[in-house]
Each structure stands twice: as C-alpha cells, then as structure tokens.
Coordinates of C-alpha atoms in Angstrom, one line a residue:
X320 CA 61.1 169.1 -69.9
X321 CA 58.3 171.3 -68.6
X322 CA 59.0 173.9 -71.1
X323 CA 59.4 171.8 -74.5
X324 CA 55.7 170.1 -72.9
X325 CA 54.3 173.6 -73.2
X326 CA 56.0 174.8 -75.9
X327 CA 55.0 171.8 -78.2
X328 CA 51.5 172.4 -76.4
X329 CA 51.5 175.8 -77.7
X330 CA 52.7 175.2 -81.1
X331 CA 50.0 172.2 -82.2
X332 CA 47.1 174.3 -80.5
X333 CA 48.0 177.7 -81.8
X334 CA 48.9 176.2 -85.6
X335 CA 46.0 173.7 -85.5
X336 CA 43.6 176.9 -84.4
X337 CA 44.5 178.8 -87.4
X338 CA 44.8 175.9 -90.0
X339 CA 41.1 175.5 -88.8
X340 CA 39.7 178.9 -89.1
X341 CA 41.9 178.9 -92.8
X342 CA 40.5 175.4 -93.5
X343 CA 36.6 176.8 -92.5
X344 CA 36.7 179.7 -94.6
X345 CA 37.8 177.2 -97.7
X346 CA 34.9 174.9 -96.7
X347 CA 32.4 177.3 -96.9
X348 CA 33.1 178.5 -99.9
X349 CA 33.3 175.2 -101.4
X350 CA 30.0 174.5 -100.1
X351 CA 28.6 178.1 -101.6
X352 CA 29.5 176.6 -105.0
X353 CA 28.8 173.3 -104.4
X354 CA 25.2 173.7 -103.6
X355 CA 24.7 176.5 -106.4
X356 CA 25.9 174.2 -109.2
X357 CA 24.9 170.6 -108.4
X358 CA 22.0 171.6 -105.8
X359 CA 20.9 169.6 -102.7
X360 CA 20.7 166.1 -104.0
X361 CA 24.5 165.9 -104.6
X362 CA 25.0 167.5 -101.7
X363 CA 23.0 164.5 -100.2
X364 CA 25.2 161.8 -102.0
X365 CA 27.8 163.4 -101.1
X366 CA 26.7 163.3 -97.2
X367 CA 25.3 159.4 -97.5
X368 CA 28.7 158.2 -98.6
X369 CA 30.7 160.2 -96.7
X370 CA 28.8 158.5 -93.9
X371 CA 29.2 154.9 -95.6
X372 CA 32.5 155.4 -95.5
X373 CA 33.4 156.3 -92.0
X374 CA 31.8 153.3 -91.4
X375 CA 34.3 151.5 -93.4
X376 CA 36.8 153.0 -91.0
X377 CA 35.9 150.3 -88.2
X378 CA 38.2 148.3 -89.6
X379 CA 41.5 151.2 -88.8
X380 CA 39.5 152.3 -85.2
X381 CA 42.2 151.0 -82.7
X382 CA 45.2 151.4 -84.7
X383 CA 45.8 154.6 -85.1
X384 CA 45.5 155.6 -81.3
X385 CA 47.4 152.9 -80.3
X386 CA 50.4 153.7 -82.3
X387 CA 50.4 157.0 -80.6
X388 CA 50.3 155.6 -77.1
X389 CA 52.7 153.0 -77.5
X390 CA 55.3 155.5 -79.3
X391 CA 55.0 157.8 -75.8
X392 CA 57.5 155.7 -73.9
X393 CA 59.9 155.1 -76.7
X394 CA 59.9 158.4 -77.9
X395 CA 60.6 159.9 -74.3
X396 CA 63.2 157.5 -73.8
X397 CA 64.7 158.1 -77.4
X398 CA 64.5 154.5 -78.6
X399 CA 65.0 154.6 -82.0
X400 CA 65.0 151.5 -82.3
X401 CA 61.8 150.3 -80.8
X402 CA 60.4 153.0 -82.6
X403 CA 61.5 151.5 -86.3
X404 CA 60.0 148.2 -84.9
X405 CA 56.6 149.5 -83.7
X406 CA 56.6 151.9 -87.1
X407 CA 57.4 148.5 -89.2
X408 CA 54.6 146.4 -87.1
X409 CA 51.4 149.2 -88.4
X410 CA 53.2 149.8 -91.5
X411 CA 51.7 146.4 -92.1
X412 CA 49.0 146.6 -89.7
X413 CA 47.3 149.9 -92.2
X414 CA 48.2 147.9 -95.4
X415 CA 46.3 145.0 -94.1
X416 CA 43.5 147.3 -93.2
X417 CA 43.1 149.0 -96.6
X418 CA 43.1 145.8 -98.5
X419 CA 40.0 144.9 -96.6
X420 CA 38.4 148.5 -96.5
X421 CA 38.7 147.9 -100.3
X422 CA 37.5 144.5 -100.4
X423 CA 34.3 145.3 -97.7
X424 CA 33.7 148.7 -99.9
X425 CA 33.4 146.6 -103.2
X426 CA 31.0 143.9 -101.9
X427 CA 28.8 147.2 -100.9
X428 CA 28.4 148.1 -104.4
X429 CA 25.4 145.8 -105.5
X430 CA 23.4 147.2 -101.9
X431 CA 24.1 151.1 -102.1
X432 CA 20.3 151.3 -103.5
X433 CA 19.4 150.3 -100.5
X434 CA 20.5 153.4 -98.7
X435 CA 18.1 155.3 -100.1
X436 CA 15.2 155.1 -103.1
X437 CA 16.8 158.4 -104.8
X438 CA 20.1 157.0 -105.4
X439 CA 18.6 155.0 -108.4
X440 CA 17.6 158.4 -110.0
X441 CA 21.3 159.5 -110.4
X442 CA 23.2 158.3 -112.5
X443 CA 26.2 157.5 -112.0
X444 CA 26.2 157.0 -108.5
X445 CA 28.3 154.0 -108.4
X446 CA 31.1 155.7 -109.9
X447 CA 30.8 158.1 -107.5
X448 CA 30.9 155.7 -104.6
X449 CA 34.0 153.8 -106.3
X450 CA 36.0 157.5 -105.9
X451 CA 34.8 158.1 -102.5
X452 CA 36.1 154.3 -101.7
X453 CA 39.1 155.1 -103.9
X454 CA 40.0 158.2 -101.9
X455 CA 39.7 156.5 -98.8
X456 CA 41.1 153.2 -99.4
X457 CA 44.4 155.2 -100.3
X458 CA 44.8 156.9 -97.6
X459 CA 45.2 153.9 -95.2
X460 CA 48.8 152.7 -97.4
X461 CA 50.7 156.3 -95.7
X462 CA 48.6 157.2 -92.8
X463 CA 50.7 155.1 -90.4
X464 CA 53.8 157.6 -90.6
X465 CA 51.6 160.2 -89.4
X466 CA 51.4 158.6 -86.2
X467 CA 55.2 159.5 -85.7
X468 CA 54.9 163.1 -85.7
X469 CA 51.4 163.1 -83.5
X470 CA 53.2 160.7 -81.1
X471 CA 56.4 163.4 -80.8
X472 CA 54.3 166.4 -80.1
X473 CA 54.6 167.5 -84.0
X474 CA 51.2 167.3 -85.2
X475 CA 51.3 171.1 -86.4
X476 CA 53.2 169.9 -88.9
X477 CA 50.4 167.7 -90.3
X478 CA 47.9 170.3 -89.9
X479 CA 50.0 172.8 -91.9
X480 CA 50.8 169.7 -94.6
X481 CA 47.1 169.0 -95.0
X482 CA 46.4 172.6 -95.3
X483 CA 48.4 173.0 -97.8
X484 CA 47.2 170.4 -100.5
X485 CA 43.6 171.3 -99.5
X486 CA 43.8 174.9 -100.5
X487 CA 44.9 173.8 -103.7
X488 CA 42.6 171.6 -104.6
X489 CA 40.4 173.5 -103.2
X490 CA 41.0 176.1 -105.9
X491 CA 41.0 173.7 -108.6
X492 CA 37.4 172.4 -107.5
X493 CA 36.0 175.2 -107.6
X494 CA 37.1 175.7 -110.9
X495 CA 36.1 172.9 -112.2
X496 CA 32.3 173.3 -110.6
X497 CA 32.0 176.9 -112.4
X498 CA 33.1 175.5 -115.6
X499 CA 31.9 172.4 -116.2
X500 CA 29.5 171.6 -113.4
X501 CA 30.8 167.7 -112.7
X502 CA 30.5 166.2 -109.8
X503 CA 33.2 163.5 -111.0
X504 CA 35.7 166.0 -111.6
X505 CA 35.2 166.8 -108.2
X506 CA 35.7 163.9 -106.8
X507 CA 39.1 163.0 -108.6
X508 CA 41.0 166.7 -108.1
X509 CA 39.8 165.5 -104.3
X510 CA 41.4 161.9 -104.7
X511 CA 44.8 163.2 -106.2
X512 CA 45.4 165.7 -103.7
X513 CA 44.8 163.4 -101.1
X514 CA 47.4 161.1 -102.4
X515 CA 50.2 164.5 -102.9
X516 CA 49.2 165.3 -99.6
X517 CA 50.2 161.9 -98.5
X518 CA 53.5 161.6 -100.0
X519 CA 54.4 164.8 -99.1
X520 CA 53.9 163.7 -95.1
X521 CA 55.8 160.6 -96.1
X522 CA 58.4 162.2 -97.4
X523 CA 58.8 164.5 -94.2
X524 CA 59.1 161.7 -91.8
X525 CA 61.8 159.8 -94.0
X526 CA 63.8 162.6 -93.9
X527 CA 63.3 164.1 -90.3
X528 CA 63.4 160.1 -89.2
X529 CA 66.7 158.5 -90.5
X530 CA 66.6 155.5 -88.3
X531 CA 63.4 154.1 -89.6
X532 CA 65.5 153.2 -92.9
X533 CA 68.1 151.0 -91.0
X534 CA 68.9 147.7 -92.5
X535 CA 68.7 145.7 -89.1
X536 CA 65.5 146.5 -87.3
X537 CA 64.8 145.1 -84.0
X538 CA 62.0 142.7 -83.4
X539 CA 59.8 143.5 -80.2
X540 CA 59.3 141.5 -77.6
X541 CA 56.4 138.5 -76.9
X542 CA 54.7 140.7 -74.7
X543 CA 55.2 143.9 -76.2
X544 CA 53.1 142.7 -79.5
X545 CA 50.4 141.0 -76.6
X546 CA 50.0 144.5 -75.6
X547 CA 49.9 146.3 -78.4
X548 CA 47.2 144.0 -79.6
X549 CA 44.9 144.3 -76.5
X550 CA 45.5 147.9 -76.9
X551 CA 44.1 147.7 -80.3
X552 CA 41.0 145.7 -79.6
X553 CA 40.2 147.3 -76.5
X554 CA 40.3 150.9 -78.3
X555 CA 38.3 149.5 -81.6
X556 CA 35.3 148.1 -79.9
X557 CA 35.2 150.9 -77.2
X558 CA 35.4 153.7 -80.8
X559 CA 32.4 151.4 -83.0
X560 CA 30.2 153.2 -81.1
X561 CA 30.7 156.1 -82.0
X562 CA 31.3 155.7 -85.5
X563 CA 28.0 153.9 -86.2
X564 CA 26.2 156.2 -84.1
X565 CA 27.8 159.5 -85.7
X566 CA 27.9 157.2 -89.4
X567 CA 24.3 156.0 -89.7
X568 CA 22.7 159.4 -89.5
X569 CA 22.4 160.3 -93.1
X570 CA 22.6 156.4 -93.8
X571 CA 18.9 156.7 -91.4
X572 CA 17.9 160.2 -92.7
X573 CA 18.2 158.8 -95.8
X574 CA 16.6 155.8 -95.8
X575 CA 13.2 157.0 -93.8
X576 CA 13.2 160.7 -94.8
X577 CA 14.9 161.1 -98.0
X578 CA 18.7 162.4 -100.1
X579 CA 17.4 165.8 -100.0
X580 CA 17.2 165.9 -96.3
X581 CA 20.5 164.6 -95.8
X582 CA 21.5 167.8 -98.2
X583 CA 19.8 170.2 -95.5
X584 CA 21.0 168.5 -92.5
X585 CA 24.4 168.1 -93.9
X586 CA 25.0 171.9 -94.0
X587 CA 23.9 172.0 -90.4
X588 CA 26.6 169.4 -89.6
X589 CA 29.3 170.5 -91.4
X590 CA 29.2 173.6 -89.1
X591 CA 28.2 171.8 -85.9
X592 CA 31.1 169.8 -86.9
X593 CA 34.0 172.5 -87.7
X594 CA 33.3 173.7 -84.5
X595 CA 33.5 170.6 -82.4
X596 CA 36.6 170.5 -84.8
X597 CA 37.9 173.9 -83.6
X598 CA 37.7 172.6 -79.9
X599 CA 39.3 169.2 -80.8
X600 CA 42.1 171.3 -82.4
X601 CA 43.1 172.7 -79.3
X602 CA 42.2 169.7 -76.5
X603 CA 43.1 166.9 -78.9
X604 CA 46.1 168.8 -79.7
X605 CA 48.0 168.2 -76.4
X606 CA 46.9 164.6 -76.1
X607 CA 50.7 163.7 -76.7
X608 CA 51.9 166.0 -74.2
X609 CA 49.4 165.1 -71.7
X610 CA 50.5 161.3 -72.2
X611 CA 53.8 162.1 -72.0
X612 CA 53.3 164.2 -68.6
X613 CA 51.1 161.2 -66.9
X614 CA 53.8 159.0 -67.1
X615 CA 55.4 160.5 -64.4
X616 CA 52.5 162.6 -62.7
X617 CA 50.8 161.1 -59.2
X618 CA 47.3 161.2 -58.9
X619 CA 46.8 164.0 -57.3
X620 CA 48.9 166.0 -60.2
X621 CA 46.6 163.7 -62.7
X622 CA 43.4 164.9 -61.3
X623 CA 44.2 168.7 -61.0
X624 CA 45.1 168.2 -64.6
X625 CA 41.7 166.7 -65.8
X626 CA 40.1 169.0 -64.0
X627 CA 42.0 172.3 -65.9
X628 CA 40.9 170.1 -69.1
X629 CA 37.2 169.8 -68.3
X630 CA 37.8 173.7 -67.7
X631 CA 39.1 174.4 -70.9
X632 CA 37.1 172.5 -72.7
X633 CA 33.8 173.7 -71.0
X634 CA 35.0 177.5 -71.6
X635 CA 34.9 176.3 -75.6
X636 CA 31.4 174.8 -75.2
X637 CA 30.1 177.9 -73.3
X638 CA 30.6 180.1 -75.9
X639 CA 30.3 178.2 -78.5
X640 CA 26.4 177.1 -77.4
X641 CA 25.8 181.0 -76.4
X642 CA 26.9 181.5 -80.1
X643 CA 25.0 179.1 -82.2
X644 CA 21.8 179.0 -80.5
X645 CA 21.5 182.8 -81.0
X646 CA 22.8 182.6 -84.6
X647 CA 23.1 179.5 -86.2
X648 CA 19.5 179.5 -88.3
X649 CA 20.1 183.1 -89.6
X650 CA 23.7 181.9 -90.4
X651 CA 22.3 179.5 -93.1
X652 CA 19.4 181.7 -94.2
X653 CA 21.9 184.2 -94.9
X654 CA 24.0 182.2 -96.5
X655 CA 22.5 179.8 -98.7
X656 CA 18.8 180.9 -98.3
X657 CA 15.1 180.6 -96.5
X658 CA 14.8 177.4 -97.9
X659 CA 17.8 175.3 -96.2
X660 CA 16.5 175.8 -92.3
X661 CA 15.5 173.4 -90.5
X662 CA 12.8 173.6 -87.7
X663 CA 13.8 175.0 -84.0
X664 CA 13.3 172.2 -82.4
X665 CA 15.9 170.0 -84.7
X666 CA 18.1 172.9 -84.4
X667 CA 18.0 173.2 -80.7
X668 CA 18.3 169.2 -80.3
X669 CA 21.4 169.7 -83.0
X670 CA 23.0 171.9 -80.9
X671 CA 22.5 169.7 -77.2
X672 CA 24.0 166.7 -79.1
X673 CA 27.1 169.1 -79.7
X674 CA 27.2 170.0 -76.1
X675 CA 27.2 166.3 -75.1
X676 CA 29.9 165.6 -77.6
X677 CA 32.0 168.4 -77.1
X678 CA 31.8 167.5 -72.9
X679 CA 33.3 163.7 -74.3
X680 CA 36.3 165.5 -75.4
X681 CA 38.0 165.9 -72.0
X682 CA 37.0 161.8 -71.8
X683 CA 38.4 161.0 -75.2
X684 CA 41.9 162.6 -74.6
X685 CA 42.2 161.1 -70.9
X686 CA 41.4 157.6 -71.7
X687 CA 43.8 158.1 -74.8
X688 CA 46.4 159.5 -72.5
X689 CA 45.9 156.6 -69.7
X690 CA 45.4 154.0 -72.5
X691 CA 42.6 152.8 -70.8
X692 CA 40.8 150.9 -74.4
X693 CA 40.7 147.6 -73.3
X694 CA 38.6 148.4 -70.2
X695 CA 36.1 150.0 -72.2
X696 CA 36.1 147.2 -74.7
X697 CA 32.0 146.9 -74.4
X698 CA 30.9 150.6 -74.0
X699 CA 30.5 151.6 -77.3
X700 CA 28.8 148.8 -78.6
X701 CA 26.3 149.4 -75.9
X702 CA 26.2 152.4 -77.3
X703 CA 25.2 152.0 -80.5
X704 CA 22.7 149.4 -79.8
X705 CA 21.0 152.0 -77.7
X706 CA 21.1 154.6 -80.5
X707 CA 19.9 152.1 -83.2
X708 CA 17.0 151.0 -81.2
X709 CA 15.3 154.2 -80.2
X710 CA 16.3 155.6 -83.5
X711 CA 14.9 153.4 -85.7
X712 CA 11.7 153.4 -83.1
X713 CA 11.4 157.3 -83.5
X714 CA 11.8 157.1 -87.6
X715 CA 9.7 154.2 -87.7
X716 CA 7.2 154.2 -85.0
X717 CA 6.6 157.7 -84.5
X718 CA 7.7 159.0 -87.4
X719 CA 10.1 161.9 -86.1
X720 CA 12.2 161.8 -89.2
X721 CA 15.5 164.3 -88.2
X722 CA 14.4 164.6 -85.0
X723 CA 14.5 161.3 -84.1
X724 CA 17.6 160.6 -85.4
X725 CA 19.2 163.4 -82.8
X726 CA 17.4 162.1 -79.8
X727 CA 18.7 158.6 -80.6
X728 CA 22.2 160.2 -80.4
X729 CA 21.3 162.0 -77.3
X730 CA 19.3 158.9 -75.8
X731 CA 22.8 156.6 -76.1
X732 CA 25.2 159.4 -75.6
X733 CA 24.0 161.3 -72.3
X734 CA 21.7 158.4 -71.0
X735 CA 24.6 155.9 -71.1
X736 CA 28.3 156.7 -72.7
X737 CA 29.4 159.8 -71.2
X738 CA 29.0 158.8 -67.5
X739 CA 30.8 155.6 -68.4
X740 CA 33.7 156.9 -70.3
X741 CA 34.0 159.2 -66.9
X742 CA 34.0 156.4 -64.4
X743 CA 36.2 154.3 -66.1
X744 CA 39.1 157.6 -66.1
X745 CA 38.4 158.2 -62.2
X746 CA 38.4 154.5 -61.6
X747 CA 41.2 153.0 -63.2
X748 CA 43.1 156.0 -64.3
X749 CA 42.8 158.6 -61.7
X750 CA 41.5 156.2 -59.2
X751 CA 39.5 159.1 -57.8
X752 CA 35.5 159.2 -56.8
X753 CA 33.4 159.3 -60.0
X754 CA 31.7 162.3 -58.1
X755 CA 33.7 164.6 -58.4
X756 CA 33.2 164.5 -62.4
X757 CA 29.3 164.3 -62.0
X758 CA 28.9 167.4 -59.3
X759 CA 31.4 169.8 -62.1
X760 CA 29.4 168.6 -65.0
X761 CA 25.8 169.9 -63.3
X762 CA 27.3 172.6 -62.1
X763 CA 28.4 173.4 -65.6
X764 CA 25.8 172.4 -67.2
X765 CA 23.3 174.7 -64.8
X766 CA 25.2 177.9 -65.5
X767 CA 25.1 177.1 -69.3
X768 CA 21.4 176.8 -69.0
X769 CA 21.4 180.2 -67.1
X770 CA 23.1 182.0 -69.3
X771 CA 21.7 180.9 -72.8
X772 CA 18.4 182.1 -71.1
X773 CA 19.7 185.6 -70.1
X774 CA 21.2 185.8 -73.7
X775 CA 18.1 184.6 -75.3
X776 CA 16.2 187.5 -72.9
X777 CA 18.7 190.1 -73.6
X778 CA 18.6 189.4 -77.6
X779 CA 14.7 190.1 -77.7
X780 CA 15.1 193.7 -77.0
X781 CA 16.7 194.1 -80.8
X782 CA 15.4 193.0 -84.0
X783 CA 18.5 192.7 -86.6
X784 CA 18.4 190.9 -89.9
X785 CA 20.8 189.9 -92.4
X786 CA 24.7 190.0 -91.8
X787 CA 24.2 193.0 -89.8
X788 CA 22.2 190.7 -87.0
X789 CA 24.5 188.0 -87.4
X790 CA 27.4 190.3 -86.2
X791 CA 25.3 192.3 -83.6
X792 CA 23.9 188.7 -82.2
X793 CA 26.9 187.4 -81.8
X794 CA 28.8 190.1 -80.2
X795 CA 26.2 190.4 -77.5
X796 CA 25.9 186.8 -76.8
X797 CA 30.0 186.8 -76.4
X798 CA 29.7 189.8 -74.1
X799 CA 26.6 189.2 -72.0
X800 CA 28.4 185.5 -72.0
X801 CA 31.8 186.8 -70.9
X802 CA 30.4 188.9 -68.3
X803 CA 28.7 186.0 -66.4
X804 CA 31.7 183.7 -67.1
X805 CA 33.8 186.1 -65.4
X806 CA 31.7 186.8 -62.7
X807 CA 31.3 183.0 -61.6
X808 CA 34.7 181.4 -62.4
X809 CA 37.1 184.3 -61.6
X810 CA 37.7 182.9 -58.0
X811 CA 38.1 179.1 -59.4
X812 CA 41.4 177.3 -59.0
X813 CA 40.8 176.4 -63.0
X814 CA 40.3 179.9 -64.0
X815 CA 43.4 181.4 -62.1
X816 CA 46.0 178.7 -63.6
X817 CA 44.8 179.4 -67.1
X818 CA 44.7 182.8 -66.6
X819 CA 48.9 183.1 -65.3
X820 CA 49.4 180.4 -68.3
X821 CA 48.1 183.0 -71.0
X822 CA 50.4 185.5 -69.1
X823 CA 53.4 183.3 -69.1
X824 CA 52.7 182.7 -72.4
X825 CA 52.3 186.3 -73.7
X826 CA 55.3 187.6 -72.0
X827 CA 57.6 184.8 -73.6

C-alpha cells in the first residue's frame, strides 16, 4: 500500500511539474503576443473579468473538495457503489451550480461599468464578458467527473488532458492575434477548447469507470448526505475568503487606479502566480495520498508528516523568494519592456504576499486531508472583511493605489488567516500544541530573511543587464541560496527523510 501511495505520489508531482513548466512557456508566449497586438487595456479586461469571474465561483467553493474527501474512504475500500451514488449526488450538485453561475453572471451585465470608468470606452465589452461567463459557466456541467480521478491518486492524467487541448488552442490563438488582431476570436478558440478538453476527460472516466453506468445505483444513507452537506458549507464559507480577497484585486485596482494598471499588475501576477502554481503542482498533488494515508496514521505519524510538508514546501518558497526578488523586475523589462515595471516597493510587497500564500499551502492540503471545513466555517469571511476594510482605506484614504491593495492582502492574510488555518490543523486534526507550527514558521522565516540579505549583498558586486544578468542573477542566488540551505538543514530530521526518499526514488 506504501508503495502504490508513493508511486501515485511520484507520478502526479513529477507529470504535474512538467505540464507546468510546458504550460508556462505557452503562457508566456501567449502573453508576448497578446500585449503586442491588443496592448495593455485588453490585457486589463482581460484581468478585471477574469477576476469577476472567480468570484462567480463562490457558488462551486465547497463542492469540489468535498467530493474528493468523501471519495477517500470509498475508493480505499473499493466501493463502487457508493462511489456511483456520491458521483450521481455532484453530478447534480455542479449542474445546479452552473445554472446559477449563469443566472448571477447575467444579472451582472447592466453593472460591469461600474468596475471601472474605462470599460465604457471599449466597445464591445459586454460581449466579451458574455464569453468569459460562457467559458466558465460550461465548465461546471463536466467538472464533477474530474473529481474521480483527483480522488484515486490519478490527477496526472488531468494535468496531461488539459495540457493537451491548451497547446492547441494555444496555437490557434496565436494565429488568430497575428492575423486578425480580435480579441473575440480569442476568446471563442478559448471557449471551444475548453469544452473538447472537457469531453475528452469525460470520456476517460466513462471508460476507465464502468460501474458509474449501472442501471441500479444505490442511494446513500440519511447521514451520509448530512455529512456531505456540512462538509460542503463548512469548506465554502472557510474558501470565500480567499476568493474575494485574491478576486477583488483588479476589481479594486481597477476601480480606484485604473484598466491600464490592472494590465501592468496582471503581468506581475501571472508570474507570481505560475509559481505559486509550480509549488501547488507538487504539494497539492499528494493531497489524495496524504488523505488516504491519515486514515490510518496516529498522531504522532500525522505530525511527523506535516512537518516533512512544511519542509517541502518551505524548500519551494526559499528559492523561489531568493529567485524573484533578485530577478523578477529585469524579467519583465526584458521581456516586454521599461515601461511595464512596477515600483520596488509594490514589487517587494508582491513578492511577501507570495511568501505568505505559498506558507498556506501546507494548511490548505492538511485541512483538506483531515476535512476539517466545517470548523473553519467563519475564518475566511473574517478574512475578507479584514482585507476589504484596510484596502479600501489605503485606496481611498491614503491613496496607495497598488500598494494598498497588497498590504490589504497581507494585513488579512498574515495578521489573521494563516495562524488560524494552523491552529485549527494542530487542534482538531493533529491535536498537537499550536507551538510547534509558530516556533518552525520564525525560524523559517528568519533564515529566509538572512539569506535574501546575503544574496542581495553578494549580487552588488556585479552589474549584468539584459538576458545575460537574468541568467548570471539567478544562478548565483540558487548557489549562494543552496549553500546556506545546506549548511543549516543538513542535520534536520526533515532534510534527511527527503533526502533517502530522492535516493529511493532514483535507484527505482
């Protein structure tokens, strides 16, 4: 059982990793032609509803996560048919939900001016907004079956699925930018590859799942369904949160600053983002496994496995801070131009709301893997009250544009939500001291600072421009990082297991 757990382990972080760095290079050069054809404003309204419409998605947080935990039992046990009945139950749960993502996304359209003054200047933008809606809405009538093959330690195979269809529209968008310079055309070669993409996974789980066809499906239980939909309200309100905090940014940028802003900020994001993504890709990755190992771990096993996490995922945030905040502004001057960077001081606060982020992901997969949503019911809507508030008082008040969007996200997220997500794992999951968790996390954090400082020392000596810098930047920061990292964690408990693990795993 060990081995499939590691092997399945393996397989979604090692696909997932290089679907993502495939996936990144497409992205980019998306973006490249993106901005050179239709220029920052569309770039902007491309940002502001993307952002709408994650918003939208309050209506599917819960589900989604809760299909996944509640399949870990059943799927361990090999009961096929619970399985068809919990499959049948969010088959109609997601159809439900994109009826009223459609219905909620329509009402929008006589307010979308209110987003932001510029939006009146494009035409068209409401037929852009009806695609973006149209993509989405879509989506939510074939997602459910996904949830089968994340729940059975398969999700390489939706990684590779996506991948697939991406690339290919990918291909044809680009095409269609050089040639006829539509932002339309865009949209819908983006809306029908979504929908291939989701028949394709559709079709995969009919075909690898024959008992989810079978003419007599059982019914669950009173108190399954009870639980299932505590599980579900529990997880939604503790993930609103986070989508209105991480959703309203350009929806704020935009209203107080302007769409061109969003267009800057958005390029800044999207790589902030891919490589929060890249982390996700390989923590999130074993979320299944880890669930279906803490089903029959004690506590003591529990905690030594949260802890290897936290490793893992602080080893990813290390080197990924050392990185950016050496390179990240010369990364977009050399790629797009002088003009698209943003100020230090909004790219340094960019880069700490990352760090905070990326330290949640060791919280998200734990209380995931314990199911723990309905304790946290109230944190995240905590959470975004807190970031509204001294957001819209930094826009408003003091006028901090950007920047005051970023230290609302850090006000709510490291003043209040990560310490919570924490002691709700050690109390009610690990049932360990909350101390433990705080006492790593300086610890971490301290070294972090230490050795961003030493890199930022070192990196003054040399004066590098263009790609050439990039390259020389970042190899020192990874090797002046490395050294250090070595030098402090080669005695740790953390640092020996993963090291024998990479052995095991290279001798196989």
């Amino acid at each position: 059982m060990q081995k499939s757990r590691l092997y399945y382990s393996m397989m979604n972080s090692s696909i997932s990793t290089i679907v993502f760095f495939l996936k990144l290079v497409m992205q980019f050069v998306v973006r490249t032609y993106f901005i050179r054809v239709l220029g920052v404003t569309y770039l902007g309204i491309n940002g502001l509803f993307s952002n709408v419409l994650s918003l939208l998605s309050l209506a599917e947080l819960g589900v989604g996560t809760s299909i996944v935990y509640s399949m870990y039992k059943p799927i361990a046990n090999n009961d096929q048919n619970e399985i068809q009945a919990l499959m049948i139950l969010y088959k109609k749960a997601y159809h439900y939900i994109g009826m009223a993502v459609a219905v909620i996304g329509l009402a929008l359209v006589p307010f979308l001016h209110f987003f932001s003054s510029d939006l009146s200047s494009k035409e068209g933008f409401i037929w852009y907004y009806l695609l973006f809606l149209s993509n989405s809405v879509l989506s939510y009538f074939f997602t459910y079956k996904r949830s089968l093959l994340i729940a059975n330690q398969r999700s390489y195979l939706v990684n590779i699925n996506d991948f697939i269809f991406l690339f290919i529209s990918n291909i044809f968008q680009i095409f269609l930018l050089v040639h006829y310079k539509n932002f339309t055309l865009y949209l819908i070669i983006q809306l029908i590859f979504t929908l291939l993409g989701n028949f394709s996974i559709s079709y995969k789980v009919d075909k690898d799942y024959h008992f989810l066809k079978k003419s007599e499906p059982k019914k669950l239980g009173k108190e399954k369904i009870k639980e299932i939909k505590k599980n579900v309200v529990g997880n939604m309100s503790s993930k609103i949160g986070g989508v209105i905090v991480m959703g309203t940014d350009s929806i704020l940028i935009s209203s107080f600053v302007g769409l061109a802003a969003v267009g800057y900020y958005s390029n800044y994001t999207m790589i902030i983002n891919n490589v929060q993504n890249l982390c996700k890709q390989v923590t999130n990755s074993i979320t299944a496994s880890i669930g279906n190992y803490i089903v029959t771990a004690n506590k003591k096993q529990a905690l030594e496995l949260f802890k290897r996490h936290l490793f893992v995922n602080y080893t990813m945030i290390y080197f990924a801070t050392l990185i950016l905040i050496s390179v990240l502004n010369s990364f977009i001057m050399w790629w797009i131009g002088k003009e698209y960077i943003l100020p230090s001081l909004t790219v340094t606060l960019i880069i700490i709301n990352l760090v905070i982020q990326m330290f949640r992901n060791t919280n998200f997969v734990f209380i995931d893997s314990f199911g723990l949503y309905w304790v946290q019911r109230w944190k995240s809507i905590i959470e975004a009250i807190i970031n509204l508030i001294v957001s819209l008082i930094l826009l408003s008040v003091f006028k901090l544009e950007i920047n005051g969007v970023l230290i609302g996200t850090i006000a709510s997220s490291l003043g209040y939500v990560m310490w919570v997500e924490a002691y709700y794992i050690f109390k009610y999951g690990l049932q360990e001291k909350l101390i433990i968790y705080i006492i790593q996390v300086i610890k971490y954090v301290i070294f972090l600072g230490v050795s961003v400082s030493i890199v930022f020392f070192a990196q003054a000596f040399f004066n590098f421009n263009g790609l050439i810098g990039i390259i020389f930047k970042t190899i020192l920061a990874c090797t002046i990082g490395l050294v250090l990292y070595v030098i402090v964690f080669y005695r740790s408990q953390e640092f020996i297991y993963i090291k024998n693990l990479l052995l095991r795993i290279i001798k196989r």
